Amino acid sequence: MAEAHQAVAFQFTVTPDGIDLRLSHEALRQIYLSGLHSWKKKFIRFKNGIITGVYPASPSSWLIVVVGVMTTMYAKIDPSLGIIAKINRTLETANCMSSQTKNVVSGVLFGTGLWVALIVTMRYSLKVLLSYHGWMFTEHGKMSRATKIWMGMVKIFSGRKPMLYSFQTSLPRLPVPAVKDTVNRDLLYILPTHIQAARAGNAIHAILLYRRKLDREEIKPIRLLGSTIPLCSAQWERMFNTSRIPGEETDTIQHMRDSKHIVVYHRGRYFKVWLYHDGRLLKPREMEQQMQRILDNTSEPQPGEARLAALTAGDRVPWARCRQAYFGRGKNKQSLDAVEKAAFFVTLDETEEGYRSEDPDTSMDSYAKSLLHGRCYDRWFDKSFTFVVFKNGKMGLNAEHSWADAPIVAHLWEYVMSTDSLQLGYAEDGHCKGDTNPNIPYPTRLQWDIPGECQEVIETSLNTANLLANDVDFHSFPFVAFGKGIIKKCRTSPDAFVQLALQLAHYKDMGKFCLTYEASMTRLFREGRTETVRSCTTESCDFVRAMVDPAQTVEQRLKLFKLASEKHQHMYRLAMTGSGIDRHLFCLYVVSKYLAVESPFLKEVLSEPWRLSTSQTPQQQVELFDLENNPEYVSSGGGFGPVADDGYGVSYILVGENLINFHISSKFSCPETDSHRFGRHLKEAMTDIITLFGLSSNSKK
């Protein structure tokens, strides 16, 4: 009851003597602190809006320009070429100003206009400079004088100390290629604590620190080419406080400006946990305390509660109709709002997962599958991400894909892993550092009243999801023979090397070639997402055939490898610079459907399935981990399911110089595919190619 009383600011009782009013000073204090926190965030957003709005200039530069103009005026020099005099004559119509005041106002107005004009000119110049992508097509390791001059100009016009969204208005829009052109062409080994609540406490605090940095735009924008060329930061905006809302025709993204709570799922129950106390974020030990309170709670799930999240894993139309019919009012609406408006979703999993040295393959496969789909009802798949903490202290993320791409989630995860282990740390007994706080209210159980009809829909959705999940054959493994350090000695792109190895592995596995998808980012442009690199080319096929032909010499194979890798790099650069074909083809297809125009060409080119779908997750914040001295601090990256029923999904991350982690998925229901078999062929292909160069894992060349 104590928690309930704390939530009420005042109580009143009607008596024969009148009204007895009782004020709760603690509740009023919490309301005051909450309001103060809200106004602080509004002020920070307002301040950042001004700073970003005038970038690449700064607010203080206005004063410099105005003082400069006024100084020249008092020196009897007209920097405005007569504009100040015209402003002065216009002001003469107002008789309320003295002559000196008119001069000052005229100078300030001209200085302000000049300042704005300079900002617009610098921003437009930067936009023009960033529209040039020729630097991407230069030979690796070589840079022309023109490119060096261009880089210098970009740095000059980029200003100093940019914030996360400073470059957004200066990034060019993604171009539309000519139709003719389109047609022609985790920590893995480290477990800092075995205490589930402690790991959750530290990691949740780290996630919230990241969110605070994001709200304040203190995250540095990602830049390429020696921290020169900025990438679009728009995808960060919906990382938190976001949920996908089901619809009968189309889903929508719901994003809240702020959220002061999270929702935690454990043993079939949902709990609402407040993130602030006394106007500040809960400390790691306090958050651990809240997680332990949930773990110690012995209450049972309400009818239909335990498997409720299966609605987010099944077909969308039944979920949309169920949501409208049963979750639009009363306690169900309040509880669903709590979930959908939470900062993010947390699952305290009852299973133990993670890498085990005595059984690495099975343990990693189980770990990956659990993070991919769990039991299909213990992750809220519509949230921007679900943070999962296992019983033994291992953890991971399950991310919804529509709001952002993998590198954005990976950027968050790199920060969380680093902050959890290297900054916050743990006490010797495995608990979070600091003290508990008995004054913090307990987590609140969400209340549900789920009718039998809705429970039937839940079970149907769960059956649908289980059919999909149980069919996923997932193989995750670390490739330790060599990494990008040795690959770079081949004077080729590590990504091109891996992609050619994938082509060779697929041919060994299936005896044929297939349409291959590799995701390339288009964030050189404003609000850019991805484009497709079609990795299976004529050149790559020639190389693969040479590798399986005993009559071919090493020299011939090396020549074909160079041609294939150069072709792949060229296609990747075209995709990054807005000259890819698949997004264009898809848009043409959408327009043709809208216009009810049948296109045999579009029907043919879009009918071929992507039987090999691949993606590389980049390691972005290398400075957070010293892998040379701490090689155990490596991430296994992330993965996804197969795109085609008879194909493979392959995700990989090049970690440091000596490790590549692969995630391979397929379907058990397809007799032609086997993720473990493909993994063996991939290891062979990687080794076969590196051997062409006379290199190995122990090579000193």
XYZ file of C-alpha atoms in Angstrom, residues 2 44 53 76 143 181 188 193 209 230 237 273 278 335 404 443 458 476 504 528 581 605 646 685:
24
model
C 2.924 2.337 0.614
C 18.234 21.125 -23.971
C 19.884 25.283 -36.968
C 33.527 55.501 -41.733
C 44.577 9.722 -53.224
C 21.368 2.750 -66.381
C 31.436 -13.408 -26.732
C 28.877 -11.471 -13.501
C 23.113 6.820 -20.569
C 29.316 12.688 -42.655
C 15.672 9.556 -33.886
C 9.558 0.024 -13.901
C 14.345 12.105 -6.959
C -1.306 -1.776 -19.955
C 16.462 1.491 -38.637
C 7.814 -2.280 -9.931
C -3.056 -15.500 -29.159
C 26.761 -19.133 -35.618
C 32.632 -20.198 -53.809
C 19.209 7.184 -46.911
C 19.387 -0.513 -59.371
C 13.427 -9.087 -62.891
C 15.265 -22.586 -50.260
C 36.447 -21.360 -49.328
